[in-house]
Coordinates of C-alpha atoms in Angstrom, one line a residue:
Chain A
M175 CA 0.1 0.0 0.0
T176 CA 1.4 3.4 -0.9
R177 CA 0.2 6.6 0.4
T178 CA -2.1 8.7 -1.7
H179 CA -1.4 12.4 -2.7
A180 CA -4.1 13.5 -0.1
E181 CA -2.5 11.5 2.6
H182 CA 0.9 12.8 1.8
A183 CA -0.5 16.3 2.2
E184 CA -2.2 15.6 5.3
L185 CA 0.9 13.9 6.9
A186 CA 2.9 17.0 5.7
L187 CA 0.5 19.3 7.8
L188 CA 1.1 16.9 10.9
I189 CA 4.8 16.7 10.5
E190 CA 5.1 20.4 10.1
V191 CA 3.5 21.1 13.4
A192 CA 5.3 18.2 15.0
G193 CA 8.7 19.7 14.1
T194 CA 10.5 21.3 17.0
P195 CA 12.0 23.8 17.7
K196 CA 10.3 26.1 15.2
P197 CA 10.8 29.6 16.9
G198 CA 7.5 31.3 17.5
N199 CA 5.2 28.6 16.2
V200 CA 3.1 25.9 17.9
D201 CA 5.2 22.7 17.7
R202 CA 5.4 19.3 19.5
H203 CA 6.8 21.1 22.6
R204 CA 5.0 24.5 22.6
D205 CA 1.5 25.9 22.5
H206 CA 0.1 29.4 22.1
E207 CA -2.4 30.5 24.7
N208 CA -5.6 29.8 22.6
L209 CA -4.0 27.9 19.8
R210 CA -2.7 24.6 20.8
F211 CA -1.2 21.5 19.2
E212 CA -4.5 19.6 19.2
H213 CA -6.1 22.5 17.1
F214 CA -3.6 21.5 14.5
L215 CA -4.2 17.9 14.7
A216 CA -7.8 18.5 14.2
G217 CA -7.2 21.1 11.4
A218 CA -5.1 18.5 9.4
V219 CA -7.9 15.8 9.8
G220 CA -10.6 18.2 8.8
A221 CA -8.7 19.5 5.8
S222 CA -8.4 15.9 4.5
E223 CA -11.6 15.9 2.6
G224 CA -10.7 19.1 0.6
L225 CA -7.2 17.4 -0.1
R226 CA -8.8 14.2 -1.4
A227 CA -11.1 16.5 -3.7
A228 CA -8.0 18.3 -5.0
A229 CA -6.4 14.9 -5.8
S230 CA -9.5 13.9 -7.6
G231 CA -9.3 16.8 -9.9
A232 CA -11.8 19.2 -8.2
P233 CA -11.3 22.8 -9.2
V234 CA -8.6 24.5 -7.0
G235 CA -10.9 27.1 -5.5
E236 CA -13.6 24.5 -4.5
A237 CA -11.1 22.1 -3.1
F238 CA -9.4 24.9 -1.2
E239 CA -12.7 26.1 0.2
T240 CA -13.7 22.5 1.3
A241 CA -10.3 22.0 2.9
V242 CA -10.4 25.3 4.8
A243 CA -14.0 24.7 6.0
G244 CA -13.0 21.4 7.4
M245 CA -9.8 22.7 8.9
A246 CA -11.8 25.5 10.6
N247 CA -13.8 23.0 12.5
Q248 CA -12.0 23.3 15.7
R249 CA -11.7 26.0 18.4
G250 CA -8.2 27.3 17.6
G251 CA -9.0 29.4 14.7
N252 CA -6.8 29.7 11.7
T253 CA -4.3 26.8 11.9
Q254 CA -3.4 25.9 8.4
F255 CA -5.1 28.3 5.7
G256 CA -1.7 29.3 4.3
C257 CA -0.5 25.7 4.2
L258 CA -3.7 24.7 2.3
L259 CA -3.3 27.5 -0.2
L260 CA 0.1 26.0 -1.1
L261 CA -0.9 22.4 -0.9
V262 CA -4.1 22.4 -2.9
P263 CA -2.3 23.4 -6.4
L264 CA 0.6 21.0 -5.4
V265 CA -1.8 18.0 -4.9
R266 CA -3.5 18.9 -8.2
A267 CA -0.1 18.8 -9.9
A268 CA 0.8 15.5 -8.4
A269 CA -2.5 14.0 -9.3
A270 CA -1.7 15.1 -12.9
D271 CA 1.6 13.3 -12.5
E272 CA 3.5 16.6 -13.0
L273 CA 4.7 17.6 -9.5
T274 CA 7.3 20.0 -10.7
R275 CA 7.7 23.8 -10.8
E276 CA 6.3 23.8 -14.4
G277 CA 3.4 21.4 -13.5
V278 CA 2.2 23.5 -10.5
R279 CA 2.8 26.7 -12.5
E280 CA 0.3 25.3 -15.0
V281 CA -2.3 24.5 -12.4
C282 CA -2.0 28.0 -11.1
A283 CA -2.2 29.7 -14.4
A284 CA -5.2 27.7 -15.4
T285 CA -7.3 28.9 -12.3
T286 CA -10.7 30.8 -13.0
V287 CA -12.8 33.4 -11.6
A288 CA -14.8 30.5 -10.1
D289 CA -11.6 29.5 -8.3
A290 CA -11.0 33.0 -7.1
A291 CA -14.6 33.0 -5.7
G292 CA -13.8 29.7 -3.8
F293 CA -10.7 31.3 -2.4
Y294 CA -13.0 34.3 -1.2
R295 CA -15.5 32.0 0.2
A296 CA -12.8 30.4 2.3
F297 CA -12.5 33.6 4.4
D298 CA -16.0 33.1 5.6
H299 CA -14.9 30.0 7.4
V300 CA -12.1 31.5 9.6
D301 CA -10.4 34.7 10.5
V302 CA -7.2 35.0 8.7
A303 CA -4.6 37.9 9.6
V304 CA -3.8 39.6 6.4
A305 CA -2.3 43.0 5.4
E306 CA -4.4 46.0 4.5
P307 CA -5.1 46.1 0.8
P308 CA -4.2 49.1 -1.5
E309 CA -7.0 51.5 -1.8
E310 CA -8.1 50.5 -5.4
M311 CA -8.3 46.8 -4.2
E312 CA -10.6 47.6 -1.2
P313 CA -13.6 46.1 -2.9
L314 CA -11.6 43.0 -3.2
D315 CA -10.3 42.8 0.4
V316 CA -10.2 39.2 1.2
R317 CA -11.7 39.9 4.6
R318 CA -15.0 40.7 2.8
G319 CA -15.1 36.9 2.1
S320 CA -17.9 35.9 -0.2
D321 CA -19.2 39.4 -0.2
A322 CA -16.4 40.4 -2.5
V323 CA -17.4 37.7 -5.2
P324 CA -19.7 40.1 -7.2
A325 CA -16.7 42.7 -7.6
L326 CA -14.4 39.9 -8.3
E327 CA -16.8 38.7 -11.2
E328 CA -17.2 42.1 -12.5
R329 CA -13.6 42.5 -12.8
G330 CA -13.2 38.9 -14.2
M331 CA -10.2 38.1 -12.0
T332 CA -9.1 34.6 -11.7
L333 CA -7.4 33.2 -8.5
A334 CA -4.0 33.6 -10.1
D335 CA -4.9 37.3 -10.8
V336 CA -5.8 37.8 -7.3
L337 CA -2.6 36.3 -5.8
A338 CA -0.6 38.2 -8.5
R339 CA -1.9 41.4 -6.6
S340 CA -1.2 40.2 -3.2
E341 CA 2.2 41.9 -2.7
G342 CA 4.1 41.1 0.5
D343 CA 2.4 37.8 1.0
G344 CA 5.0 35.0 0.9
N345 CA 2.4 32.4 -0.1
A346 CA 1.2 34.5 -3.0
A347 CA 4.8 35.0 -4.1
E348 CA 5.3 31.1 -4.3
W349 CA 2.1 31.0 -6.5
R350 CA 3.4 33.8 -8.8
A351 CA 7.0 32.2 -9.2
G352 CA 6.2 28.5 -9.5
F353 CA 7.0 27.6 -6.0
P354 CA 10.7 28.1 -6.0
R355 CA 11.3 28.0 -2.3
T356 CA 9.0 25.0 -1.9
F357 CA 10.9 22.9 -4.5
R358 CA 14.3 24.0 -3.3
E359 CA 13.5 23.3 0.3
A360 CA 12.1 19.9 -0.6
E361 CA 15.5 18.8 -2.1
R362 CA 17.2 20.0 1.2
L363 CA 14.8 17.9 3.2
L364 CA 15.7 14.9 1.1
D365 CA 19.5 15.6 1.4
D366 CA 19.2 16.0 5.2
D367 CA 19.2 12.9 7.5
G368 CA 17.5 11.8 10.8
P369 CA 13.9 11.8 11.8
V370 CA 11.5 13.8 9.7
T371 CA 10.3 16.1 12.4
D372 CA 14.0 17.2 13.0
R373 CA 14.4 17.7 9.3
A374 CA 11.1 19.9 9.3
A375 CA 12.6 22.0 12.2
R376 CA 15.8 22.6 10.4
A377 CA 14.0 23.4 7.1
F378 CA 11.9 26.0 9.0
L379 CA 15.0 27.7 10.2
R380 CA 16.7 27.7 7.0
L381 CA 13.6 29.2 5.2
L382 CA 13.2 31.9 8.0
A383 CA 16.9 32.6 7.6
E384 CA 16.6 33.2 3.9
T385 CA 13.5 35.5 3.7
E386 CA 11.6 37.6 6.1
D387 CA 8.4 36.2 7.2
G388 CA 5.2 38.0 5.7
F389 CA 3.0 37.0 8.5
V390 CA 5.4 38.4 11.1
R391 CA 5.4 41.5 9.0
T392 CA 1.6 41.8 9.0
T393 CA 1.2 40.9 12.8
A394 CA 4.1 42.2 14.4
G395 CA 5.7 44.7 12.1
E396 CA 8.8 45.2 9.8
A397 CA 11.4 45.2 12.7
A398 CA 10.0 42.0 14.2
A399 CA 10.2 40.3 10.7
R400 CA 13.9 41.5 10.2
E401 CA 14.8 40.4 13.7
A402 CA 13.2 37.0 13.1
T403 CA 15.3 36.4 10.0
E404 CA 18.6 37.8 11.7
R405 CA 18.1 35.5 14.8
A406 CA 17.4 32.3 12.6
R407 CA 20.6 33.1 10.9
A408 CA 22.3 33.2 14.3
C409 CA 20.8 29.9 15.1
L410 CA 21.9 28.4 12.0
A411 CA 25.5 29.7 12.7
G412 CA 25.3 28.3 16.2
R413 CA 25.5 31.7 17.9
E414 CA 22.0 31.1 19.3
D415 CA 20.0 28.2 20.7
P416 CA 16.9 27.7 18.7
E417 CA 15.1 26.3 21.9
D418 CA 15.8 29.5 23.9
L419 CA 14.6 31.6 20.7
A420 CA 11.4 29.5 20.5
A421 CA 10.5 30.1 24.0
E422 CA 11.2 33.8 23.5
F423 CA 9.3 34.2 20.3
V424 CA 6.2 32.4 21.7
D425 CA 6.3 34.8 24.7
R426 CA 6.7 37.9 22.5
G427 CA 4.0 36.7 20.0
I428 CA 6.5 36.7 17.0
N429 CA 4.9 33.9 14.8
P430 CA 6.6 33.1 11.5
G431 CA 3.5 31.6 10.0
T432 CA 4.4 32.0 6.4
T433 CA 7.6 30.2 7.0
A434 CA 5.7 27.3 8.5
D435 CA 3.4 27.3 5.4
I436 CA 6.4 26.9 3.0
T437 CA 8.0 24.3 5.3
C438 CA 4.7 22.4 5.0
A439 CA 4.6 22.7 1.3
A440 CA 8.2 21.5 1.0
L441 CA 7.5 18.5 3.3
Y442 CA 4.7 17.5 0.8
V443 CA 6.9 17.6 -2.1
A444 CA 9.7 15.8 -0.4
L445 CA 7.3 13.1 0.8
E446 CA 6.0 12.6 -2.7
R447 CA 9.7 12.3 -3.9
G448 CA 10.3 9.6 -1.4
L449 CA 11.1 11.2 1.9
S450 CA 10.5 8.2 4.2
V451 CA 8.6 8.2 7.6
Chain B
M140 CA -19.3 21.2 8.7
T141 CA -19.2 18.5 11.3
R142 CA -16.5 15.9 11.6
T143 CA -17.4 12.5 10.1
H144 CA -17.2 9.3 12.2
A145 CA -13.9 8.4 10.4
E146 CA -12.5 11.9 11.0
H147 CA -13.3 11.5 14.7
A148 CA -11.7 8.1 14.8
E149 CA -8.4 9.4 13.2
L150 CA -8.5 12.3 15.6
A151 CA -8.8 10.0 18.5
L152 CA -5.6 8.2 17.3
L153 CA -3.8 11.6 17.0
I154 CA -5.0 13.0 20.3
E155 CA -4.1 9.8 22.0
V156 CA -0.5 9.9 21.1
A157 CA -0.2 13.6 21.7
G158 CA -1.5 13.2 25.2
T159 CA 1.4 13.6 27.8
P160 CA 2.7 12.2 30.2
K161 CA 1.6 8.7 29.3
P162 CA 4.2 6.7 31.4
G163 CA 5.9 4.2 29.1
N164 CA 4.4 5.2 25.8
V165 CA 5.3 7.4 22.9
D166 CA 3.8 10.9 23.5
R167 CA 4.1 14.4 22.4
H168 CA 7.3 14.6 24.6
R169 CA 8.7 11.2 24.3
D170 CA 10.0 8.7 21.6
H171 CA 11.1 5.1 21.8
E172 CA 14.4 4.4 20.0
N173 CA 12.9 3.1 16.7
L174 CA 9.3 4.1 17.4
R175 CA 8.7 7.7 17.2
F176 CA 6.0 10.3 17.3
E177 CA 6.1 10.7 13.5
H178 CA 5.4 7.0 13.0
F179 CA 2.1 7.5 14.9
L180 CA 1.1 10.5 12.8
A181 CA 1.7 8.4 9.6
G182 CA -0.1 5.4 11.1
A183 CA -3.1 7.5 11.9
V184 CA -3.3 9.0 8.4
G185 CA -2.6 5.6 6.8
A186 CA -5.5 4.1 8.9
S187 CA -8.0 6.6 7.6
E188 CA -9.0 4.7 4.4
G189 CA -10.0 1.7 6.6
L190 CA -11.7 3.9 8.9
R191 CA -13.8 5.4 6.2
A192 CA -14.6 1.9 5.0
A193 CA -15.9 0.9 8.5
A194 CA -18.2 4.1 8.5
S195 CA -19.5 3.2 5.1
G196 CA -20.5 -0.2 6.4
A197 CA -17.8 -2.4 5.0
P198 CA -17.5 -5.7 7.0
V199 CA -15.5 -5.4 10.2
G200 CA -12.6 -7.8 9.2
E201 CA -12.3 -6.0 5.9
A202 CA -12.2 -2.5 7.2
F203 CA -9.8 -3.7 9.9
E204 CA -7.3 -5.2 7.6
T205 CA -7.5 -2.0 5.3
A206 CA -6.8 0.2 8.3
V207 CA -4.0 -1.9 9.6
A208 CA -2.4 -2.2 6.1
G209 CA -2.5 1.7 5.8
M210 CA -1.3 2.2 9.4
A211 CA 1.6 -0.1 8.8
N212 CA 3.0 2.0 5.7
Q213 CA 5.6 3.6 8.0
R214 CA 8.9 2.5 9.4
G215 CA 8.0 2.2 13.2
G216 CA 6.2 -1.0 13.0
N217 CA 3.0 -1.6 14.9
T218 CA 1.8 1.7 16.1
Q219 CA -2.0 1.4 16.3
F220 CA -3.1 -2.1 15.7
G221 CA -4.9 -2.6 19.1
C222 CA -6.5 1.0 18.8
L223 CA -7.9 -0.1 15.3
L224 CA -9.2 -3.3 16.8
L225 CA -11.4 -1.3 19.1
L226 CA -12.2 1.7 16.8
V227 CA -13.4 -0.4 13.9
P228 CA -16.5 -1.9 15.6
L229 CA -17.1 1.4 17.4
V230 CA -17.1 3.4 14.0
R231 CA -19.5 0.8 12.6
A232 CA -21.8 1.2 15.6
A233 CA -21.6 5.0 15.3
A234 CA -22.4 4.6 11.5
A235 CA -25.6 2.7 12.4
D236 CA -26.5 5.6 14.8
E237 CA -26.1 3.2 17.7
L238 CA -22.8 4.1 19.5
T239 CA -23.8 2.5 22.8
R240 CA -22.6 -0.7 24.6
E241 CA -25.5 -2.5 23.1
G242 CA -24.9 -1.2 19.6
V243 CA -21.3 -2.1 19.5
R244 CA -22.1 -5.5 21.2
E245 CA -24.4 -6.2 18.4
V246 CA -21.7 -5.3 15.7
C247 CA -19.2 -7.6 17.4
A248 CA -21.9 -10.4 17.7
A249 CA -22.7 -10.1 13.9
T250 CA -19.1 -10.8 12.9
T251 CA -18.5 -13.7 10.4
V252 CA -15.9 -16.2 9.6
A253 CA -14.8 -13.8 6.8
D254 CA -14.3 -11.1 9.3
A255 CA -12.1 -13.4 11.3
A256 CA -10.1 -14.2 8.1
G257 CA -9.6 -10.3 7.7
F258 CA -8.3 -10.1 11.2
Y259 CA -5.8 -12.8 10.5
R260 CA -4.7 -11.2 7.3
A261 CA -4.1 -8.0 9.2
F262 CA -1.2 -9.8 10.9
D263 CA 0.5 -10.2 7.5
H264 CA 1.0 -6.5 7.4
V265 CA 2.7 -5.9 10.8
D266 CA 4.5 -7.6 13.7
V267 CA 2.3 -7.6 16.8
A268 CA 3.6 -8.6 20.1
V269 CA 1.2 -11.2 21.4
A270 CA 1.0 -13.9 24.0
E271 CA 1.6 -17.6 23.3
P272 CA -1.7 -19.3 22.5
P273 CA -2.8 -22.5 24.4
E274 CA -1.8 -25.7 22.6
E275 CA -5.1 -26.5 21.1
M276 CA -5.2 -23.0 19.6
E277 CA -1.8 -23.4 18.0
P278 CA -3.1 -23.8 14.4
L279 CA -4.9 -20.5 15.1
D280 CA -1.9 -18.6 16.4
V281 CA -2.6 -15.0 15.0
R282 CA 1.1 -14.8 14.1
R283 CA 0.5 -17.3 11.3
G284 CA -1.5 -14.4 9.8
S285 CA -3.4 -15.5 6.5
D286 CA -1.7 -19.1 6.7
A287 CA -4.3 -19.7 9.6
V288 CA -7.3 -18.9 7.4
P289 CA -8.0 -22.6 6.3
A290 CA -8.0 -23.7 10.1
L291 CA -10.1 -20.9 10.7
E292 CA -12.7 -21.6 8.1
E293 CA -12.6 -25.4 9.0
R294 CA -13.6 -24.7 12.6
G295 CA -16.1 -22.0 11.5
M296 CA -14.8 -19.4 13.9
T297 CA -16.2 -15.8 13.6
L298 CA -14.1 -12.9 14.8
A299 CA -16.1 -12.7 17.9
D300 CA -15.3 -16.5 18.5
V301 CA -11.6 -15.7 18.0
L302 CA -11.5 -12.9 20.5
A303 CA -13.5 -14.9 22.9
R304 CA -10.6 -17.3 23.2
S305 CA -8.0 -14.4 23.5
E306 CA -7.7 -14.5 27.3
G307 CA -5.6 -12.1 28.9
D308 CA -5.8 -9.7 26.2
G309 CA -7.3 -6.4 27.3
N310 CA -8.7 -5.3 23.9
A311 CA -10.4 -8.8 23.4
A312 CA -11.9 -8.3 26.9
E313 CA -13.6 -5.1 25.7
W314 CA -14.8 -7.0 22.6
R315 CA -16.4 -9.8 24.8
A316 CA -18.0 -7.5 27.3
G317 CA -19.5 -4.8 25.2
F318 CA -16.5 -2.1 25.7
P319 CA -17.3 -1.4 29.3
R320 CA -14.1 0.3 30.1
T321 CA -14.2 2.5 26.9
F322 CA -17.7 3.8 27.5
R323 CA -16.9 4.3 31.2
E324 CA -13.8 6.3 30.3
A325 CA -15.4 8.4 27.6
E326 CA -17.9 9.8 30.2
R327 CA -14.9 10.6 32.6
L328 CA -13.3 12.4 29.5
L329 CA -16.6 14.4 29.1
D330 CA -16.7 15.3 32.8
D331 CA -13.2 16.3 32.9
D332 CA -12.0 19.9 31.7
G333 CA -9.0 21.6 30.2
P334 CA -7.2 20.7 26.8
V335 CA -8.1 17.3 25.4
T336 CA -4.6 16.1 25.2
D337 CA -4.3 16.7 29.0
R338 CA -7.6 14.8 29.5
A339 CA -6.1 11.9 27.3
A340 CA -3.3 11.8 29.7
R341 CA -5.4 11.7 32.8
A342 CA -7.6 9.0 31.2
F343 CA -4.6 6.9 30.4
L344 CA -3.5 7.1 34.1
R345 CA -6.9 6.2 35.3
L346 CA -7.2 3.3 33.0
L347 CA -3.8 1.9 34.0
A348 CA -4.5 2.4 37.7
E349 CA -7.7 0.5 37.4
T350 CA -6.5 -2.8 35.5
E351 CA -3.2 -4.2 34.8
D352 CA -1.9 -3.9 31.1
G353 CA -2.0 -6.9 29.0
F354 CA 0.8 -5.7 26.6
V355 CA 3.1 -5.1 29.5
R356 CA 2.2 -8.6 30.9
T357 CA 3.1 -10.0 27.3
T358 CA 6.3 -8.1 26.8
A359 CA 7.7 -7.4 30.2
G360 CA 6.1 -9.9 32.5
E361 CA 3.6 -10.2 35.4
A362 CA 5.6 -8.2 37.9
A363 CA 5.9 -5.3 35.6
A364 CA 2.3 -5.3 34.8
R365 CA 1.5 -5.2 38.6
E366 CA 4.0 -2.4 39.1
A367 CA 2.8 -0.4 36.3
T368 CA -0.7 -0.4 37.8
E369 CA 0.5 0.4 41.4
R370 CA 2.6 3.2 40.2
A371 CA -0.2 4.8 38.1
R372 CA -2.1 4.5 41.4
A373 CA 0.6 6.5 43.2
C374 CA 0.6 9.0 40.4
L375 CA -3.2 9.6 40.7
A376 CA -2.9 9.8 44.6
G377 CA -0.1 12.5 44.2
R378 CA 2.6 10.2 45.7
E379 CA 4.5 10.0 42.4
D380 CA 5.3 12.4 39.5
P381 CA 3.9 11.0 36.3
E382 CA 6.6 12.8 34.3
D383 CA 9.3 11.0 36.3
L384 CA 7.5 7.8 35.7
A385 CA 7.2 8.4 32.1
A386 CA 11.0 8.9 31.7
E387 CA 11.7 5.7 33.9
F388 CA 9.2 3.4 31.9
V389 CA 10.5 4.5 28.6
D390 CA 14.0 3.8 29.8
R391 CA 12.9 0.3 31.3
G392 CA 10.8 -0.7 28.2
I393 CA 7.6 -0.9 30.2
N394 CA 5.0 0.1 27.6
P395 CA 1.3 -0.1 28.6
G396 CA 0.0 -0.4 25.1
T397 CA -3.4 -1.9 25.8
T398 CA -4.1 1.1 28.1
A399 CA -3.2 3.4 25.3
D400 CA -5.6 1.4 23.0
I401 CA -8.5 1.9 25.5
T402 CA -7.6 5.5 25.9
C403 CA -7.9 6.0 22.1
A404 CA -11.3 4.2 22.0
A405 CA -12.6 6.2 24.8
L406 CA -11.5 9.4 23.2
Y407 CA -13.4 8.4 20.1
V408 CA -16.6 7.8 21.9
A409 CA -16.1 11.1 23.8
L410 CA -15.4 12.9 20.6
E411 CA -18.7 11.5 19.0
R412 CA -20.5 12.6 22.2
G413 CA -19.5 16.1 22.0
L414 CA -15.9 16.4 23.4
S415 CA -14.9 19.6 21.8
V416 CA -11.3 20.2 20.3

């Protein structure tokens, strides 16, 4: 028996949250006050139906909305919205036997206005911290959820169009560029050794050291985003203990969520490419 | 969106392993040398197809074999065989809208020789530590796996018959008696408060304090089984710290696996009855 694409994706969600230390994020050893490990377990289980839909070829927007609605069925709030935004097109690409940068780029390019509507409807299920949109995009503020769908249809914007305009969002940047960080980190995960949860924690640190986290920028400001990346570099260079940093960032509410999303996406690609558990 | 029966069962598998401290078992804070937390995550994800089969009314033996084959698709070996032996009939009962002791008793009583064959075939997928059978049962030693199926068919034994002869096995005892410990502990989980993973850890200690663990008896001997129960009682009475006991039991290889199975089954029933995550 081999794992299905949807099972690989669900397992990636679980391994991502189990990896420790992941400074600032919920992990196997740390909870936030109202967002705990078990909320991520329930989020992963709840997302599975949408992930199976994606693997069966359901439209990206519809599969994403189903996955988010299932994920949101727990009391922690937004656990894995960003992860799912990356996983759904990757699972679609894998199901088409084309899990490559080019393959996922095609899936993203083929999205429609209906997919964009599914994406907006997903915001009805859960509160997601996002940056203020530029003024001309206000009618399309994602926080409007399904209320923004008429404006979306009027402008004829596809999901790829919407994400092309989401500047500063690290997940949207992956969509726009054919998932470069995801695929690069997947190879590093495969080249690494030891238990997969330890590999996940190291991937998280590498990704954070490499690029400032968009979620930290939105929720804690520019300076915090810069600091998080500098201190991840210090951890990688052995100048700082990531366990101490993890405790400090949880206390200070510095939560590199986008980095966790990309870690999860990279784990998924690595699992599909033979990372063994 | 509400969680399906199969999702509740998968979530019960995940919450069970995340609960800490659970002296002697893998939990959120402890691994065994070759059996780690991520193996349980992969086991739970892999079991999900068999759990969905059970919820759709597939025969108990077939659903169980499918669940075990999926669970075994990771490198840790047997992670959740015993949990699944309890979950599959419970999920069947829930799907028939009769998740009560009487309902699950009926599911068990209705099992056939084909269900028994599925149970034996499940042993082909994974090594399970079991006690030596009595001499007259040797042709039906479960460790023969599918090789025992002809003997089984010749004797016309149903799965309920097989488990009725598995003396000393705590999971078989649940099957024989209509899951008394499972349903009692589910009510205690619902009456408890705080995060579900903490409730799971307390349920594990209560169950271990109440009854000696069959898996410890098989793998570490009578004295160890007696000691594990006595020391769980000491933890509940506040005379011993369960964190220290957890470290000690992992070191000594005292692994109350049957108690974990019943904890998982009780979590499933509690989730179905409204335990909120």
